[in-house]
mmCIF file of C-alpha atoms and ligand atoms in Angstrom:
data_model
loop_
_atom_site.group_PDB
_atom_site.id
_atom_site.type_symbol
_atom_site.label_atom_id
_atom_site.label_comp_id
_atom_site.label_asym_id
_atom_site.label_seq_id
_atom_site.Cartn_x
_atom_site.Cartn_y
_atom_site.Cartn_z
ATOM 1 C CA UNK H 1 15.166 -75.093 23.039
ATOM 2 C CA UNK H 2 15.395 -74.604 26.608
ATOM 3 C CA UNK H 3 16.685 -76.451 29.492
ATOM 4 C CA UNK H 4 19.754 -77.953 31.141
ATOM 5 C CA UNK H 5 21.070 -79.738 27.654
ATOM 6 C CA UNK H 6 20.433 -76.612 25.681
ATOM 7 C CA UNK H 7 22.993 -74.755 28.721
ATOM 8 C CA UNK H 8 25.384 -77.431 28.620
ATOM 9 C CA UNK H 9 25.258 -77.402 24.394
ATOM 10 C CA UNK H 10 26.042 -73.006 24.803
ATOM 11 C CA UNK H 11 28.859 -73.739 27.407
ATOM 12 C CA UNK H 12 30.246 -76.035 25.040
ATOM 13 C CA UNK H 13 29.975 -73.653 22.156
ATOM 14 C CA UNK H 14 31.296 -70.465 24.629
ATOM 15 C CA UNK H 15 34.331 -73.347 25.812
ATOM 16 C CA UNK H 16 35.275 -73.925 22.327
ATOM 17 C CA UNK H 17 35.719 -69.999 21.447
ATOM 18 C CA UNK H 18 37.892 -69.008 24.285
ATOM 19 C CA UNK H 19 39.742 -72.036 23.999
ATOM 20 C CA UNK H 20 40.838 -70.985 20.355
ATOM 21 C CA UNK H 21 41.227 -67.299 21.251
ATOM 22 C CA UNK H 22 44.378 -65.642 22.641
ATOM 23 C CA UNK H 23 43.643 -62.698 23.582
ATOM 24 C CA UNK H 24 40.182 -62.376 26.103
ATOM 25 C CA UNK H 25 38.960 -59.527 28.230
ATOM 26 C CA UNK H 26 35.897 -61.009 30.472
ATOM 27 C CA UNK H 27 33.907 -57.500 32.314
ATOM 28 C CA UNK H 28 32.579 -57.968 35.547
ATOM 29 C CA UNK H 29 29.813 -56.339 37.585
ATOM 30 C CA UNK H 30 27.999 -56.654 41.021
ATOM 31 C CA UNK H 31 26.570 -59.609 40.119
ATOM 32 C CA UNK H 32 29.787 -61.762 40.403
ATOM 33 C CA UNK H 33 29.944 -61.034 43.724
ATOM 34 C CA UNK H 34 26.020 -61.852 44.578
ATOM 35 C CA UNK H 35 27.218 -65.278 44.978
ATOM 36 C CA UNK H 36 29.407 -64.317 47.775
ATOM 37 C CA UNK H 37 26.561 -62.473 49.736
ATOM 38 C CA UNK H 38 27.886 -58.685 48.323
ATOM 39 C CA UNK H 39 24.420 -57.141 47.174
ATOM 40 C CA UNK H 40 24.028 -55.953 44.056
ATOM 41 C CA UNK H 41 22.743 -52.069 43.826
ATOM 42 C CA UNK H 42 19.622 -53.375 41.313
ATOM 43 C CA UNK H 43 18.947 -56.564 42.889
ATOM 44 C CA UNK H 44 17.131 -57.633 46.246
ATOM 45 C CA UNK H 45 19.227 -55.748 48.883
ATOM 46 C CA UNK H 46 20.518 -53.012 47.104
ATOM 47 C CA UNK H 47 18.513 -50.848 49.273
ATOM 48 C CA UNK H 48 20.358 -49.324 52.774
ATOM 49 C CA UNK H 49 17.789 -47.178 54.974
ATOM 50 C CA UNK H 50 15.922 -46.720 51.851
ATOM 51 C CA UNK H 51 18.348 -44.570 50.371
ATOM 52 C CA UNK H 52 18.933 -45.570 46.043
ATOM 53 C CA UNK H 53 22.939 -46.109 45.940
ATOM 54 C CA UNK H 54 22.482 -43.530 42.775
ATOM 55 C CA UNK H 55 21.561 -40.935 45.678
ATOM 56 C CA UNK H 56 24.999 -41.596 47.758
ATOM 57 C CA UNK H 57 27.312 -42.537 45.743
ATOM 58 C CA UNK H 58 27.312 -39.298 44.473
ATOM 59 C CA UNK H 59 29.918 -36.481 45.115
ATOM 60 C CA UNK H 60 26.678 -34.130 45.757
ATOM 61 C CA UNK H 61 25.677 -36.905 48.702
ATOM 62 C CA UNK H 62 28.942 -36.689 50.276
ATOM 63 C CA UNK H 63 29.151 -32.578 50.222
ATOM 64 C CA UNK H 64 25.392 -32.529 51.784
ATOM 65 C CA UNK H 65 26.137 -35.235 54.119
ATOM 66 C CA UNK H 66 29.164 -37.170 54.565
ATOM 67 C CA UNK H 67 28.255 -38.846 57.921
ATOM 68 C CA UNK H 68 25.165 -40.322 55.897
ATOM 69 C CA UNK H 69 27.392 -41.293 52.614
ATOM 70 C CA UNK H 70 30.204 -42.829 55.358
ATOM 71 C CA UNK H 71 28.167 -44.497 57.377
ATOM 72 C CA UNK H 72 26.272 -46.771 54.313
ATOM 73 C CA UNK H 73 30.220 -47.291 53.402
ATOM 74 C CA UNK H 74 30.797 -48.938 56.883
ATOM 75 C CA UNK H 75 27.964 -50.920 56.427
ATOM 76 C CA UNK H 76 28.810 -52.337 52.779
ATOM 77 C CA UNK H 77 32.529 -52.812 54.026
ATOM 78 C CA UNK H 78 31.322 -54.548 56.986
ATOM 79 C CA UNK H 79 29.104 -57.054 54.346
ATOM 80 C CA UNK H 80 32.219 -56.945 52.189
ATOM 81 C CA UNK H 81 34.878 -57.708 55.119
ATOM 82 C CA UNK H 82 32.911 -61.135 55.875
ATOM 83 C CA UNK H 83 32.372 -62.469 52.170
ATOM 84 C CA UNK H 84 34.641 -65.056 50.654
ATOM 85 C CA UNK H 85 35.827 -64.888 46.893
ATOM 86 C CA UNK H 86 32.953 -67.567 45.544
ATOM 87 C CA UNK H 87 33.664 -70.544 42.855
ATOM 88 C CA UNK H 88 33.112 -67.598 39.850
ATOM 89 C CA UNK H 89 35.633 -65.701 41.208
ATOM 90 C CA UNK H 90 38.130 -68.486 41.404
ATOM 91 C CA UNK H 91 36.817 -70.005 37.941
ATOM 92 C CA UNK H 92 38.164 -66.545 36.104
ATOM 93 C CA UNK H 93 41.352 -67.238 38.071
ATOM 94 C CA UNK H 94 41.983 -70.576 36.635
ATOM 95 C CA UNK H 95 40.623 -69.383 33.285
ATOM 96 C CA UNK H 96 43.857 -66.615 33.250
ATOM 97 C CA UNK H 97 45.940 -69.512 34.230
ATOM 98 C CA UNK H 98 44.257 -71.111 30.658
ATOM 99 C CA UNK H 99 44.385 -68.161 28.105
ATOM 100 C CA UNK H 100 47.569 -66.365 27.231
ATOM 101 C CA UNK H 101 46.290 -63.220 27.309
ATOM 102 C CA UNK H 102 43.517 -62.519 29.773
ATOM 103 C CA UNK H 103 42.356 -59.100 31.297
ATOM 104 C CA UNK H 104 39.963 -59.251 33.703
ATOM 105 C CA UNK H 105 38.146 -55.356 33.835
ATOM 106 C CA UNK H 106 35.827 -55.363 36.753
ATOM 107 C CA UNK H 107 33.330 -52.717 37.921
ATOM 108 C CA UNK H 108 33.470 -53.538 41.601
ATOM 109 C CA UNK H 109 35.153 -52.668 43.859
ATOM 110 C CA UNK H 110 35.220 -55.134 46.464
ATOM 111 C CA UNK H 111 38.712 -56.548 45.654
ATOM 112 C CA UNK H 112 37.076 -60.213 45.416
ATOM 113 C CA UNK H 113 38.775 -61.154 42.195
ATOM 114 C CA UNK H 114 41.990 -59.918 43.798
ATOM 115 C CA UNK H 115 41.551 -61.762 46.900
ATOM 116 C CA UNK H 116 41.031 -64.657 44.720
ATOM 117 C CA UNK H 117 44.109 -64.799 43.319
ATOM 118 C CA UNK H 118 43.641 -62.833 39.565
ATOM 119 C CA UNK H 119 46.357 -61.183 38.544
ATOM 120 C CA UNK H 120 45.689 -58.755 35.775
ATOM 121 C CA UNK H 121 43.088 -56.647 37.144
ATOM 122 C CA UNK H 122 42.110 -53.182 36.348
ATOM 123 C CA UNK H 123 40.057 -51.499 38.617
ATOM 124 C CA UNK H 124 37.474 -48.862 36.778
ATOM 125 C CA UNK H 125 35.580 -48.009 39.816
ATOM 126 C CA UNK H 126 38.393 -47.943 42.616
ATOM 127 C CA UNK H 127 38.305 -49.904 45.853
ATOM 128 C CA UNK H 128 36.737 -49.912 48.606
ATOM 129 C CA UNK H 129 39.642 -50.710 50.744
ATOM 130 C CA UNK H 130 41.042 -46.990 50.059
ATOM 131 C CA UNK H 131 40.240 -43.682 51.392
ATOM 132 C CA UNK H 132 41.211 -40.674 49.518
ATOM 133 C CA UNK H 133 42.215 -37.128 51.109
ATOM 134 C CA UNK H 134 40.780 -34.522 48.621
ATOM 135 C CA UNK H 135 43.021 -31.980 50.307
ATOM 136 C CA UNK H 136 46.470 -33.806 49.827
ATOM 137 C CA UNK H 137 45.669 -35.574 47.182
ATOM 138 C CA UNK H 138 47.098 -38.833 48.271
ATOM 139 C CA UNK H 139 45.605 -42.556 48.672
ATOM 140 C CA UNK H 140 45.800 -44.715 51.804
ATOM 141 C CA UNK H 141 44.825 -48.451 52.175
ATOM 142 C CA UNK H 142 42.164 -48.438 54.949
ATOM 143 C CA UNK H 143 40.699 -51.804 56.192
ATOM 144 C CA UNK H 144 39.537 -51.133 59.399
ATOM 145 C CA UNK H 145 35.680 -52.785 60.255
ATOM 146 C CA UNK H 146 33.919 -50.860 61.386
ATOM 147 C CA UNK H 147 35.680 -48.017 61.060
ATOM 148 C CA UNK H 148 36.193 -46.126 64.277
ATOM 149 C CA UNK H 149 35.344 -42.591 63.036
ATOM 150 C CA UNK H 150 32.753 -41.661 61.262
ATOM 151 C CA UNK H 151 33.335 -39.734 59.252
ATOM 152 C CA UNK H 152 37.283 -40.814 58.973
ATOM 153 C CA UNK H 153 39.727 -38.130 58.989
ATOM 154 C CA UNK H 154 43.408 -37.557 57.193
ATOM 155 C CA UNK H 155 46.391 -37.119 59.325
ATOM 156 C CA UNK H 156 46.247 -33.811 57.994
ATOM 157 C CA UNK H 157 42.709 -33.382 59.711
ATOM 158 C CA UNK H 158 40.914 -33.042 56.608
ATOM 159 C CA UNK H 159 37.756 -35.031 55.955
ATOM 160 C CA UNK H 160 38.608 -38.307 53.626
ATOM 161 C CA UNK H 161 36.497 -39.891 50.724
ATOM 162 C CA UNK H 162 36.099 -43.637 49.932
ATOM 163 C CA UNK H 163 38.603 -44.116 46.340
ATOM 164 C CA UNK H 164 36.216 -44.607 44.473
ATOM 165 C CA UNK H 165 34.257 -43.452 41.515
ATOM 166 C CA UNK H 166 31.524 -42.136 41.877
ATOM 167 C CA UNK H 167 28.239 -41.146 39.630
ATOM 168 C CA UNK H 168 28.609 -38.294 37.496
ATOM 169 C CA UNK H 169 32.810 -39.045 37.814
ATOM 170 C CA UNK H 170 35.371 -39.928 35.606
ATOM 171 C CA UNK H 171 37.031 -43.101 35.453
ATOM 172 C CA UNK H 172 40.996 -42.494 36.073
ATOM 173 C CA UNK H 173 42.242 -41.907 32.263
ATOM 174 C CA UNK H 174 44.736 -45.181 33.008
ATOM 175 C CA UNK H 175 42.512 -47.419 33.745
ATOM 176 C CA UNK H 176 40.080 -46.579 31.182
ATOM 177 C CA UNK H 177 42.264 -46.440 28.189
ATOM 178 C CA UNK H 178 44.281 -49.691 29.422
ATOM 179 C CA UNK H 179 40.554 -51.089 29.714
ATOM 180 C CA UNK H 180 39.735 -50.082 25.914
ATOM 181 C CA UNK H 181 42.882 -51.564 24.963
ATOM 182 C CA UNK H 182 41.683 -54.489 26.308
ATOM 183 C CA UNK H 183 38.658 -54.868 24.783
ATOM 184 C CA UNK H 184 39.910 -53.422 21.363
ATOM 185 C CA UNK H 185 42.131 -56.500 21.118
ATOM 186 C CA UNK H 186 40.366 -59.149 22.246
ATOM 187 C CA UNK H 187 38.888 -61.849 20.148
ATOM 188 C CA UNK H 188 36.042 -62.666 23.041
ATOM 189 C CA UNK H 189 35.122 -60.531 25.900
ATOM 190 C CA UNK H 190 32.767 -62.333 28.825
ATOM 191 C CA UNK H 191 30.975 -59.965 30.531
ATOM 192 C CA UNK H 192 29.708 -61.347 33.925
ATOM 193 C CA UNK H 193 27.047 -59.642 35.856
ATOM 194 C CA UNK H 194 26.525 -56.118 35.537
ATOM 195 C CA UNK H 195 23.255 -55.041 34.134
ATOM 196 C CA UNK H 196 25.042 -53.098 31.766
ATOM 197 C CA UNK H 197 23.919 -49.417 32.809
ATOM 198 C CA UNK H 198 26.666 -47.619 33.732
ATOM 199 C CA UNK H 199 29.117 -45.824 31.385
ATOM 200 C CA UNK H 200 31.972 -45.875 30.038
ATOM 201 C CA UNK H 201 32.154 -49.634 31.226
ATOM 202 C CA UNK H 202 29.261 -50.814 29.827
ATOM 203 C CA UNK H 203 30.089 -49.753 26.044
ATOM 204 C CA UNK H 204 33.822 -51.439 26.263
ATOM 205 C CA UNK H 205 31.658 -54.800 24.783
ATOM 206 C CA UNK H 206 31.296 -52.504 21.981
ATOM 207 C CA UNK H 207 34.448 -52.009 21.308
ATOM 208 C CA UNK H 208 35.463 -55.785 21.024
ATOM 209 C CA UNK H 209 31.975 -56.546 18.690
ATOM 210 C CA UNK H 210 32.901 -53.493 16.534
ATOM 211 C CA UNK H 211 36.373 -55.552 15.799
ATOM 212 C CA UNK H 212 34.545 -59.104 15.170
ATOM 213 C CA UNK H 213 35.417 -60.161 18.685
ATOM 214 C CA UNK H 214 32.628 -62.590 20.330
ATOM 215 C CA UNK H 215 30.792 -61.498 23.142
ATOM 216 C CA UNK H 216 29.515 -64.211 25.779
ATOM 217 C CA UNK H 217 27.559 -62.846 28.903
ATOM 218 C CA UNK H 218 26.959 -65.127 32.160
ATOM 219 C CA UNK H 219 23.829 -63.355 33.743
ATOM 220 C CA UNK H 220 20.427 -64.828 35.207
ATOM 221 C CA UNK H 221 18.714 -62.178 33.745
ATOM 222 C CA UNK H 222 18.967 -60.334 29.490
ATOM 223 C CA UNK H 223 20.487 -56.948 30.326
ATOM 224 C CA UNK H 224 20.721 -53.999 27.973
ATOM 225 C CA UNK H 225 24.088 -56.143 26.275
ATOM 226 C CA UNK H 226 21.987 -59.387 25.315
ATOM 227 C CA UNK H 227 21.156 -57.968 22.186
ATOM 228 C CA UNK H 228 24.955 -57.475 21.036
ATOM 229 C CA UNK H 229 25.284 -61.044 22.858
ATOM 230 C CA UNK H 230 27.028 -63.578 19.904
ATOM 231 C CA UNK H 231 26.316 -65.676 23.479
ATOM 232 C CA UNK H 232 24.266 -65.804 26.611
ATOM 233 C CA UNK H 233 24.683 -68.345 29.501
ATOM 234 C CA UNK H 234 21.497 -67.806 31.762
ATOM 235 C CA UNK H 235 23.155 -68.606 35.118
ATOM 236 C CA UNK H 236 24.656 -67.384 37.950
ATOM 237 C CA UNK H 237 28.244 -66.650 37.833
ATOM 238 C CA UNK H 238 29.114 -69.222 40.689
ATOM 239 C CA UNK H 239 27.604 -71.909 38.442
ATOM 240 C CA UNK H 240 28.092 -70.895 34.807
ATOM 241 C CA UNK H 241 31.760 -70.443 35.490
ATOM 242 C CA UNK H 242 32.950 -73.325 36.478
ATOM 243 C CA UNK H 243 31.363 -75.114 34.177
ATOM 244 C CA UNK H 244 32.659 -73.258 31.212
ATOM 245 C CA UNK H 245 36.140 -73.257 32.783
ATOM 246 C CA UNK H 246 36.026 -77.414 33.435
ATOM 247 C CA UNK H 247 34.307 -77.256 29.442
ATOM 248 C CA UNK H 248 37.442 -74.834 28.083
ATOM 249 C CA UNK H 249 40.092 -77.432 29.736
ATOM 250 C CA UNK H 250 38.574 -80.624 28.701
ATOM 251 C CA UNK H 251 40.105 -80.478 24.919
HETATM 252 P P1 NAD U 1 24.069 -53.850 38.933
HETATM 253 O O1 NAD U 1 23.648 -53.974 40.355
HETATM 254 O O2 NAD U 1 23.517 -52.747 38.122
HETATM 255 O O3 NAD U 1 23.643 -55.201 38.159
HETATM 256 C C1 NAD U 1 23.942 -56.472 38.654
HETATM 257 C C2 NAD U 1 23.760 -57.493 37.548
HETATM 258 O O4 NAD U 1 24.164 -58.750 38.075
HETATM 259 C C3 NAD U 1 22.319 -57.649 37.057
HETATM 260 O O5 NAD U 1 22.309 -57.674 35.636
HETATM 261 C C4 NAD U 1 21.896 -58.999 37.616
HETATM 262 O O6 NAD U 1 20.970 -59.691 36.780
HETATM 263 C C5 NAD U 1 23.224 -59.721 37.676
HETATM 264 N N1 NAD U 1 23.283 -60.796 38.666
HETATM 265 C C6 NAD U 1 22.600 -60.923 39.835
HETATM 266 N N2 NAD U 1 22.957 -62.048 40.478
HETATM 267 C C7 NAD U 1 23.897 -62.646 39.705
HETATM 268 C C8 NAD U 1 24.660 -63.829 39.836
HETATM 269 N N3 NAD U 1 24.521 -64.632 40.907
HETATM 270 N N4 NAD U 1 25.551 -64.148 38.846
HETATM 271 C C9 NAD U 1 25.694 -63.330 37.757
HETATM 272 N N5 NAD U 1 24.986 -62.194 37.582
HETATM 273 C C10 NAD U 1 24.105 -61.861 38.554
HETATM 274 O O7 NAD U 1 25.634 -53.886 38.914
HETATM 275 P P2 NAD U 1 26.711 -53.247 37.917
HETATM 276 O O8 NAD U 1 26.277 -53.465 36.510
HETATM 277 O O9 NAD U 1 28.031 -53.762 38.361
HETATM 278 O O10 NAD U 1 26.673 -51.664 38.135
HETATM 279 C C11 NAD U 1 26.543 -51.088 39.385
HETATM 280 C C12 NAD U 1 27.718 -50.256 39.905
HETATM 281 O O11 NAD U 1 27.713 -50.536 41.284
HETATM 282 C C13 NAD U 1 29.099 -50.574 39.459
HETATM 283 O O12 NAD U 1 29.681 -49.387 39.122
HETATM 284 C C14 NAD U 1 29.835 -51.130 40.690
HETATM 285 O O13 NAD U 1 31.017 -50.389 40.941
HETATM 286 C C15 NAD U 1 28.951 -50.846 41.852
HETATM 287 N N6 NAD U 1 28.739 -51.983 42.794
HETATM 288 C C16 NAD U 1 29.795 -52.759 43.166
HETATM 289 C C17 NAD U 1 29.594 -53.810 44.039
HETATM 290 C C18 NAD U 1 30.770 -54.663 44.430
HETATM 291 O O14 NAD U 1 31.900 -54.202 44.382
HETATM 292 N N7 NAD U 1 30.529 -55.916 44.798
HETATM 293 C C19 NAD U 1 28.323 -54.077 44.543
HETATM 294 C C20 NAD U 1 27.264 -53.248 44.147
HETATM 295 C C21 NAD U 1 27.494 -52.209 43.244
#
């Protein structure tokens, strides 16, 4: 069965589970934030120059060419700096309001959900809203767009890096293990958006299916999770979620 009643009948059936559960991590991706005009890095856009974001966000990329690395950063803040928190955002706000226990785990690191109003958010990826000096070792909020220098400099006049993760680098041991917590305990994880690719996000579904927790993805398209998927909602995130958040509060 396909079709608009067989999508309302699933958000009905996703509604009823996190309405009964107490304890819910939901995993975001890019693809949350498509809806607010932030491209993805697999979708339409993702491109910059014709450079693959797997080729600069890389801590090879910045070594060979920080100029190059900084000024793709500029542009994404720039894209970033004029995008509004969209109605999946603010559904997964009102859905922490809902559940007793929520943990939102996102993979992005455009501080939408923040600017939206979540609370409990842990940050796997870091922010783009922070520069890093390697050489001090110390983290600065930096919101300036477009940035004046490219690339920006520490007081100390060393060269700084965006905070964020990078491919090929570890996620900060906090975040990570508070994010397996997370997952560990709860009885249904969402996971909006992401395509599923990257690690060690991308296996902390695992973690709640390997306990009997349910797993309901919001996604247009099946990623590599849809098979471990007790759930899928075909839809984008600015229209799935509010409907399963207006579902989970009707009783
Ligand atoms: P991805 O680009 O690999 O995948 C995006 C996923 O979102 C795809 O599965 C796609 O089908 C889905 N999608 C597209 N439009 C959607 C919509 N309207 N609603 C719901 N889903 C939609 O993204 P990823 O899995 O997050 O992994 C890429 C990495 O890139 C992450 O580490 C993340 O840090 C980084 N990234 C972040 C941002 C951001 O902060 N906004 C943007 C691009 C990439």
């Amino acid at each position: 069965m396909t079709g608009p009643d067989h999508i309302a009948e699933r958000i009905e059936t996703a509604a009823d589970a996190l309405r009964a559960a107490t304890r819910v991590a939901v995993l975001t991706g890019a693809g949350v934030s498509a809806d607010s005009g932030v491209p993805t890095f697999r979708g339409p856009g993702g491109l910059w120059h014709n450079f693959r974001p797997e080729d600069l966000a890389t801590p090879e990329a910045f070594e060979r060419d920080p100029q190059l690395v900084w000024e793709w950063y500029d542009w994404r803040r720039q894209k970033i700096a004029s995008a509004e928190p969209n109605a999946g955002h603010i559904a997964l706000v009102e859905l922490e309001e809902i559940v007793p226990d929520l943990t939102l785990i996102t993979q992005n690191v455009d501080g939408l959900h923040e600017a939206a109003g979540s609370k409990h958010v842990i940050e796997l990826h870091g922010c783009i809203w922070r520069v890093r000096c390697p050489a001090e070792g110390t983290v600065a909020e930096n919101r300036q767009v477009p940035l004046s220098e490219i690339p920006p400099h520490c007081r100390c006049g060393s060269l700084v890096r965006p905070d964020i993760v990078w491919f090929g680098e570890s996620v900060p041991g906090d975040a990570i293990a508070a994010a397996c917590c997370a997952a560990e305990a709860a009885e249904v994880m969402l996971v909006v958006g992401t395509s599923a690719l990257v690690y060690p996000a991308a296996a902390l579904p695992l973690l709640t299916s390997q306990r009997d927790g349910a797993i309901i993805e919001v996604n247009p398209e099946p990623t590599m999770l849809s098979e471990l998927t007790h759930l899928g909602l075909r839809g984008k995130g600015a229209e799935v979620l509010p409907q399963l958040v207006a579902a989970v509060r009707r009783e």
